[in-house]
Amino acid sequence: MRRLTLLRWLAQLANNHYRVIFVAFGVAAVLAVVSASRIRFDTDVLNLLPQEDPVLSTFRETLEEFGSFENLLVGVRIPEGAPVDAYKDYAERLARELQQVDALTSVEYRIEQPQELVRQFLPGAVLFLDDAGRQQLGARLEEEGIRRRVQELRRQLGTPQALAAKDLLKLDPLGIASILLDEVESTRGNLQVDWTSGFYLSRDQRMLLILAKPAHRPQDLKKNRAMMAVIEERSQSVGEEWAEATGEPVPEMVYGGSYLTALDDDRFLQSDMIRNVTSSLLGVMLLFYIAFRRPSALLYAMLPLGTGLVLTFGFAGATVGALSHATSGVAALLIGLGIDFVIVSYGRYVEERRRGREPAEALAEMSGSSGRAVVVGALTTAATFGAFLLTDFPGLRQMGLLTGTGIVFCMLAVLLLLPALLAWSEHRHRRRRSVPNLYLHSFGTDRVVGLSLRHPRTVLALGLVITALTAWWVRGLEFEESMTTMRPQGNRGLEGAEEVAEHFGSGFDFTMLVLEAPTSEEALAFTARAAQGAEELVAGGELQGFRAVTSVIPPPERQRRSLDWLAEQRSRGIGGESVAATFRQAAAEEGIRAEAFEEGLELLARALERDRPITVEEIGESAQGQRLLGQYMRRTEDGWKSIVRVFPPDNRWRREPPPSVVGLAEELGPGAAVAGTNVVNQRVRQLVLRDAYIAGIAGFVLVAFLIFLDFRRVGFTVLSLTPLAVGILWMLGIMAAVGLDANFMNIFVSTMIIGIGVDYGLHMIHRYREIRRRADRNLEEGLQETAKAITAAALSTIVGFGSFSLSHYPGLRTTGYVAVLGALTTAVVAITVVPALLAVLERRK
């Protein structure tokens, strides 16, 4: 009774002091606009995921520590039949230009010269050899082996291919560098390239690739825009000069990777917000006009809704600060939800005025009767979205906070601004001595409610059949766990990366074994164990290949055996000087100038005289060594971290990690973990399903509790929840029937529907109780009037959520589809099954 008095008092306040209400909300809106101007957009999908989860934290930290994963892919398309050498020249020109761009720290487009790798790594090449390799090298170090090698050199130098291989042969007179090159070249990843070209050229000869490493993170959008503008400008400029010189058309470019992906995500995010708000607002306003046939009534919807939205984003600017694409639909949500309050309230005002009540009395009745249902409906909806605060997903918590708060702001605007607007409108009509158009379209609900009241058992039987059928269909509902549901279609970064992957194989798809150890020596030993396990999986066909720091630094045990072997060879008189002397003598006998091989003999002597292991510090002495080592091993605050990249065959295991790799990590012990996008997909699926259940159950319990506090009767509470429970079941069944899978985003719509659908049953039961208290109990007429407002409200919600179908994001589009379906099913149950149940209840009395 106290709430009823308060609501009537608010209506009287708005009626008598509507100008004060306008000024108060105007000041609040201005302050909210200032606060909302601080909002920025966060396009990092990882920020939508739980931050404290150990699995996701491992992936996020690995990305941060091994920053070489983040590259801007610059691809040059080569037309079929075009001269490849000419396009190599263009790639080289462009790469030199890009090297001058301040935003880029490195630009790679050529395969490292083997000669430089030999000069750096040949002195330690023997330490890479296994037992079979050492046995083979031992045979080459014997006098007879050296002479056979010199004869082979004379033959190779006499071939037409010798011109290209001559420098490498001089540096590696005994040919042991091939082992080194096989190991070190594998550190380039799993790119399928034409190594003979000297460039990152795809084996199909249709694309050249440039790997650019920016100095900033992909989420620094301002720097991203400036960087891409410079790169595209220089690509065009170099292309035009090259085309003029060669007579070929300007090369077509392909850009891909996370930097461009973040830019397009931001562009789509902002355009989606504008599109969703605009289309929702226009659609809802059109429907509002159709329902009430009064142009001035559009103001009654637009002003309260607009004010609620402005206050919500002002709250977001003061509390949240950054919006993600998970919250980009909050405005459309509030339009679709808030318009229900306007329609139900204004519909009741129209009904009371058509009965002959004075404006002040109609306002008091509107706020005192429908207003109570609006308040309870707003609180239950806010409580439903508040249940999202129980999830571990920051994006969903943010959406729940803003939507729940926004619902309260919209409710306040409807309770105060709407009566003030109606009072102002009536005042204008009195001055003009005119009568406002008071009309509410039934949308055919009069007949539907009438049939349900007159034939309740038939309606209930039909409802049971539909419920049983949809319950059977629900079994076929599937969950799409791929994170592709989070990504927009038409994103240039994603499409470019896919095109590059088509030409260069699966070089960008891998799973990681993340290994941690206190010291670099222990990290190397740990990695050696992991590499040995990965080798076994490759041999068994479980993996296509793997890459680890063992490609740069041999495992400690292998190094120790090799050092012992070298000491044994020296004890037998086989060392750098003896081997060099034998080589010079054999070269003279074969007519080869030994002087050309002096640098190679010196490197070989250093390799044979080696008496210490290769260390991390030694590799890190050169820039090239640092780059190679940095791809796989880093110092951390707690010690050292090493990663082993494993490549599943045929791009399999995208949704979850290979079980064999998970098993290997478990065998390695607590210092090993598996990381990768497939691991993230699997973990997100587990967390989403868990949190969806928690949020759904918590939301339903909160709603049921609030409704019980309102009615104080279990029976009325159950009747109010009937459209919700039955409608959600129908929604899930129809989803399964039409092949609309659940995913990371739309699975939470079931929780959202609790806040949407509960209002419909709540309004019907509130009206029923009001009819029972009246002397002129006309159940059919009263329920028909409320059903009109419910139908108009449901249609407006459908229109509001329908704007999600225009989103670039597949997850948001399916969210719109599911929300539309849920609003439709819960409204249908509210205007058919609930009247039938009430009719049965009345007949029993």
PDB file of N, CA and C in Angstrom, residues 55 61 128 402 440 461 505 582 588:
ATOM      1  N   VAL A  55      44.235 -21.131 -17.001  1.00  0.00           N
ATOM      2  CA  VAL A  55      44.428 -21.547 -18.391  1.00  0.00           C
ATOM      3  C   VAL A  55      44.501 -20.328 -19.309  1.00  0.00           C
ATOM      4  N   GLU A  61      49.633 -14.397 -20.859  1.00  0.00           N
ATOM      5  CA  GLU A  61      51.007 -14.065 -20.468  1.00  0.00           C
ATOM      6  C   GLU A  61      52.010 -14.525 -21.523  1.00  0.00           C
ATOM      7  N   PHE A 128      75.274 -30.256 -31.952  1.00  0.00           N
ATOM      8  CA  PHE A 128      73.898 -30.552 -32.381  1.00  0.00           C
ATOM      9  C   PHE A 128      73.724 -32.023 -32.764  1.00  0.00           C
ATOM     10  N   LEU A 402      25.629  -2.492 -16.921  1.00  0.00           N
ATOM     11  CA  LEU A 402      25.083  -1.342 -17.655  1.00  0.00           C
ATOM     12  C   LEU A 402      23.614  -1.538 -18.006  1.00  0.00           C
ATOM     13  N   LEU A 440      -5.362   2.758 -29.052  1.00  0.00           N
ATOM     14  CA  LEU A 440      -4.350   1.702 -28.904  1.00  0.00           C
ATOM     15  C   LEU A 440      -4.742   0.534 -29.791  1.00  0.00           C
ATOM     16  N   ALA A 461      -4.621 -27.553 -24.003  1.00  0.00           N
ATOM     17  CA  ALA A 461      -4.212 -28.807 -24.657  1.00  0.00           C
ATOM     18  C   ALA A 461      -3.234 -28.528 -25.796  1.00  0.00           C
ATOM     19  N   GLY A 505      50.361 -22.467 -46.140  1.00  0.00           N
ATOM     20  CA  GLY A 505      50.086 -23.586 -45.255  1.00  0.00           C
ATOM     21  C   GLY A 505      49.653 -23.136 -43.880  1.00  0.00           C
ATOM     22  N   THR A 582      95.445 -32.312 -43.559  1.00  0.00           N
ATOM     23  CA  THR A 582      95.024 -33.375 -44.477  1.00  0.00           C
ATOM     24  C   THR A 582      94.188 -32.807 -45.617  1.00  0.00           C
ATOM     25  N   ALA A 588      95.397 -30.070 -52.840  1.00  0.00           N
ATOM     26  CA  ALA A 588      96.482 -29.869 -53.807  1.00  0.00           C
ATOM     27  C   ALA A 588      96.544 -31.021 -54.794  1.00  0.00           C
TER      28      ALA A 588
END
